[in-house]
Tab-separated table of C-alpha atoms in Angstrom:
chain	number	residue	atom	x	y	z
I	167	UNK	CA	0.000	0.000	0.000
I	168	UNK	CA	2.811	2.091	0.407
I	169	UNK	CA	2.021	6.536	1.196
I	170	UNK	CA	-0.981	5.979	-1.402
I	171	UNK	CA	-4.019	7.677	0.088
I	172	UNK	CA	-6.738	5.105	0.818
I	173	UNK	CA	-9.708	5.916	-0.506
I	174	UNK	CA	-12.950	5.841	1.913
I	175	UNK	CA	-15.033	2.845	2.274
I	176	UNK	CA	-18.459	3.113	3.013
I	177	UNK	CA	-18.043	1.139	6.823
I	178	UNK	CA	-15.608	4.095	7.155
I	179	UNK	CA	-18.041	6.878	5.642
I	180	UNK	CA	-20.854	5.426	8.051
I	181	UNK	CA	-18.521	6.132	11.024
I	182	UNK	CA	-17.641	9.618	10.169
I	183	UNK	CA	-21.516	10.457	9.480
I	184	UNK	CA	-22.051	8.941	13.271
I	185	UNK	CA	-19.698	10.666	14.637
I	186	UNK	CA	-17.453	7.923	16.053
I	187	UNK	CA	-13.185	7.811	16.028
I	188	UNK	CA	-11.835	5.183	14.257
I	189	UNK	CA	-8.076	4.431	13.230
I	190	UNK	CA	-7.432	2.933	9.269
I	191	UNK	CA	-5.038	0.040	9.029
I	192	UNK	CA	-3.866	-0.790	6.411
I	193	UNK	CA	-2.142	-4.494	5.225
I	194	UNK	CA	-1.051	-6.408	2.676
I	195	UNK	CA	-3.302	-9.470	1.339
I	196	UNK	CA	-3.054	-12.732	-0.653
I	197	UNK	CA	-5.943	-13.755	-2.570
I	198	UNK	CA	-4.691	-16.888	-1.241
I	199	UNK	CA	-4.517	-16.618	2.065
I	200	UNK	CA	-7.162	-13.968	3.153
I	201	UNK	CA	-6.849	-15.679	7.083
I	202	UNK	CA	-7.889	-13.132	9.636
I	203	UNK	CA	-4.758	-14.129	11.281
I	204	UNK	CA	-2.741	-12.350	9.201
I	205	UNK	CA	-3.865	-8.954	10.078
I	206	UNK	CA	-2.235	-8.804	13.654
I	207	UNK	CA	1.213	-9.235	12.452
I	208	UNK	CA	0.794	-7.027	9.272
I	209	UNK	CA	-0.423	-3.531	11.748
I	210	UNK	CA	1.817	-4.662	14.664
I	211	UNK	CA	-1.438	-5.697	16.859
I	212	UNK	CA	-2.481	-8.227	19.195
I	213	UNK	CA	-4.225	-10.688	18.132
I	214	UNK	CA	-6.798	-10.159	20.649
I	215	UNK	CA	-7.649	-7.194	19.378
I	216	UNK	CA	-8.322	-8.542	15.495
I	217	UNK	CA	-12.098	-9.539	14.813
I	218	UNK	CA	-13.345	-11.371	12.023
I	219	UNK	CA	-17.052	-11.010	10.378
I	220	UNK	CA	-18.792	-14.187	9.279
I	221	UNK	CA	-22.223	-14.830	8.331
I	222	UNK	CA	-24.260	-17.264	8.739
I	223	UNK	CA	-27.811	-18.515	8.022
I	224	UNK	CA	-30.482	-19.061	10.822
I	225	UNK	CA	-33.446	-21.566	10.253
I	226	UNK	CA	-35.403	-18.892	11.572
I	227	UNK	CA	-33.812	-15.615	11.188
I	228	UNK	CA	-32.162	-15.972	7.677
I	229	UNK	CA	-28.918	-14.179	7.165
I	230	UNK	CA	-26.828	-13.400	10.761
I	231	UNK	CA	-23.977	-11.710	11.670
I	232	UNK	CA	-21.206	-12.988	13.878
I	233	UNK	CA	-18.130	-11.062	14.573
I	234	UNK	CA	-15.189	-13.318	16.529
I	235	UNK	CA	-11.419	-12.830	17.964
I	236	UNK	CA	-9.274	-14.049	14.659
I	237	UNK	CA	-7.646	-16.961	16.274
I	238	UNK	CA	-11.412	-18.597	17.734
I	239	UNK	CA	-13.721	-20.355	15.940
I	240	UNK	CA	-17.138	-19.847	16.143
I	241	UNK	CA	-19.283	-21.787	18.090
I	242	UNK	CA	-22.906	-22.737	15.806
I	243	UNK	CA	-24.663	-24.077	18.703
I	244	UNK	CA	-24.201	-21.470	20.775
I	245	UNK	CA	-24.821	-18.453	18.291
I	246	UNK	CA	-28.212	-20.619	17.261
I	247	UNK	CA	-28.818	-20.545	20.921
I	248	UNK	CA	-28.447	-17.038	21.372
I	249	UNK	CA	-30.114	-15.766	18.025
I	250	UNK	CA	-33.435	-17.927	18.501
I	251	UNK	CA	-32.619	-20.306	15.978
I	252	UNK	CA	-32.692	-24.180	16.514
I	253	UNK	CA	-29.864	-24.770	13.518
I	254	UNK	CA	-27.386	-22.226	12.036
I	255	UNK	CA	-24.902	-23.030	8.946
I	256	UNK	CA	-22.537	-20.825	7.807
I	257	UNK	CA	-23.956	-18.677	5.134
I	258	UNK	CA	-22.453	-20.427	1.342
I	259	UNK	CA	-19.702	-18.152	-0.038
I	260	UNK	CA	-20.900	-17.477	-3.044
I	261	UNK	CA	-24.518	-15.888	-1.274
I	262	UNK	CA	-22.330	-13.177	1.010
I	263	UNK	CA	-21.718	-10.494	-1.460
I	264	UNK	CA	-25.234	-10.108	-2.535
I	265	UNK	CA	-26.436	-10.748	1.232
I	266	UNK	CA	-23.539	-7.918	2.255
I	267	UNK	CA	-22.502	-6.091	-0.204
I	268	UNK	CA	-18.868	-6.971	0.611
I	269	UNK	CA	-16.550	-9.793	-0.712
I	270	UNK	CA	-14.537	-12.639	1.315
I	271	UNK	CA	-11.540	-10.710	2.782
I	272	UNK	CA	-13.573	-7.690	2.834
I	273	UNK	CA	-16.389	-8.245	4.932
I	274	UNK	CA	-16.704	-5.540	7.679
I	275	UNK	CA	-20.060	-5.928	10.266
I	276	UNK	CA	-20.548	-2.175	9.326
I	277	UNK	CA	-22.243	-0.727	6.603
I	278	UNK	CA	-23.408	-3.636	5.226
I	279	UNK	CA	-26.401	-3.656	2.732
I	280	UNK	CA	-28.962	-4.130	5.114
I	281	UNK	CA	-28.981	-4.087	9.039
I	282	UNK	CA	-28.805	-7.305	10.105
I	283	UNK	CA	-28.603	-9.188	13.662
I	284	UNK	CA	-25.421	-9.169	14.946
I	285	UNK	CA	-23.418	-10.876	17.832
I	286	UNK	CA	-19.903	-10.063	19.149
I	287	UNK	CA	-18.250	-12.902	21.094
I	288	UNK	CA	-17.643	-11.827	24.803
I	289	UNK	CA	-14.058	-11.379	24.105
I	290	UNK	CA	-14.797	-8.041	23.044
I	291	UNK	CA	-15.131	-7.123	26.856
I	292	UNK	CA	-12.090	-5.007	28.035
I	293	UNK	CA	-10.656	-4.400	25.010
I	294	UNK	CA	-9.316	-0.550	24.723
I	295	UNK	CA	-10.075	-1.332	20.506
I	296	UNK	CA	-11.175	-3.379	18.613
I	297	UNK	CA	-10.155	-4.037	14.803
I	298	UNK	CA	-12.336	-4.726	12.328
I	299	UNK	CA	-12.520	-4.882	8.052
I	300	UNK	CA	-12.605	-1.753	6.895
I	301	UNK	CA	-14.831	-3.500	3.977
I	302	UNK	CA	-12.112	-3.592	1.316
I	303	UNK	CA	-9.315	-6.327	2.089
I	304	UNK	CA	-6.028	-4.444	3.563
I	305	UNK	CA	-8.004	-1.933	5.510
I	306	UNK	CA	-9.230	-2.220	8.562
I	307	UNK	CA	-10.666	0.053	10.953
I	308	UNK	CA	-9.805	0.253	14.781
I	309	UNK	CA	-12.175	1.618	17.138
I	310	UNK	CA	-13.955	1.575	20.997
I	311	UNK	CA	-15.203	-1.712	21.480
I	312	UNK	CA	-18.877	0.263	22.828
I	313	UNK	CA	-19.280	2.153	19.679
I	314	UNK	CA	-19.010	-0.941	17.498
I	315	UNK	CA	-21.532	-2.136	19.977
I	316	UNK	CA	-23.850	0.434	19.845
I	317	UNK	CA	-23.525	0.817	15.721
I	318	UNK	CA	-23.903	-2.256	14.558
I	319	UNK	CA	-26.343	-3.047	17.430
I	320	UNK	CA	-25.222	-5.733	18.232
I	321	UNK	CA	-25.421	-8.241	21.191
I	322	UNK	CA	-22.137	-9.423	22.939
I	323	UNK	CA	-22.349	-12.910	23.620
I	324	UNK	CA	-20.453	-16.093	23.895
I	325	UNK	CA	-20.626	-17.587	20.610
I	326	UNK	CA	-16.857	-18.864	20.184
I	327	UNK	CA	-15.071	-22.525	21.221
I	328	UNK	CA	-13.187	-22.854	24.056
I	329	UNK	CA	-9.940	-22.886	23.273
I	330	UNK	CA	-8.158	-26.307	24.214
């Protein structure tokens, strides 16, 4: 990415217009390897701090949005649990750009097409930021953990696996 200017995604458009302080990251990427694990390294950050978006589809509620630490995997039992569902798959690739708007690699849990529900794993909790796509791969966005909260309006629960 180099000095170039970045140009404004929408996710980051949406937080200016709400008034909410964010900090762009910006990384390289690998169509290859677009692994959310990759980020922390690439913008000298704990992993901790590095959030992945997935979607997934509820029996009941269609399309949902979970949004994870990078190195957990989510939990489908418990999100189904928690979002009133009594099965939840992940959503098929090829349906999340015209559920979103955004692309594998690029999917940020702000600004997508339409608001949908959306649960942030627990992990979230005392966290000074937290880092999330940008909605273009190599950018991210970091920001207070309450105000991605509060925008996406979302509900933080525990919807990751233990780790062993």
């Amino acid at each position: 990415m180099g000095s170039k200017k970045h140009k404004k995604t929408n996710a980051m458009r949406l937080l200016t217009q709400g008034g909410i302080d964010y900090e762009v990251y910006t990384y390289r990427w690998k169509e290859d390897d677009l692994d959310a694990r990759q980020v922390g390294p690439e913008i000298d950050r704990p992993d901790e701090m590095i959030f992945k978006t997935l979607l997934a589809l509820g029996d009941k509620t269609g399309p949902i949005v979970a949004v994870i630490p990078s190195y957990l995997s989510i939990d489908l039992k418990k999100l189904a649990q928690v979002s009133q569902n009594k099965k939840v798959e992940m959503l098929p690739l090829k349906e999340l750009e015209k559920t979103t708007g955004y692309i594998r690699g690029g999917c940020s849990p702000i600004g997508m097409k339409h608001q949908l529900p959306t649960y942030i794993d627990r992990h979230i909790d005392g966290l000074d930021e937290v880092i999330v796509s940008a909605g273009q791969r190599g950018l991210q966005v970091g920001l207070k953990p309450a105000d991605l909260v509060a925008f996406t309006e979302a509900l933080v629960v525990d919807i990751t696996m233990a780790h062993l």
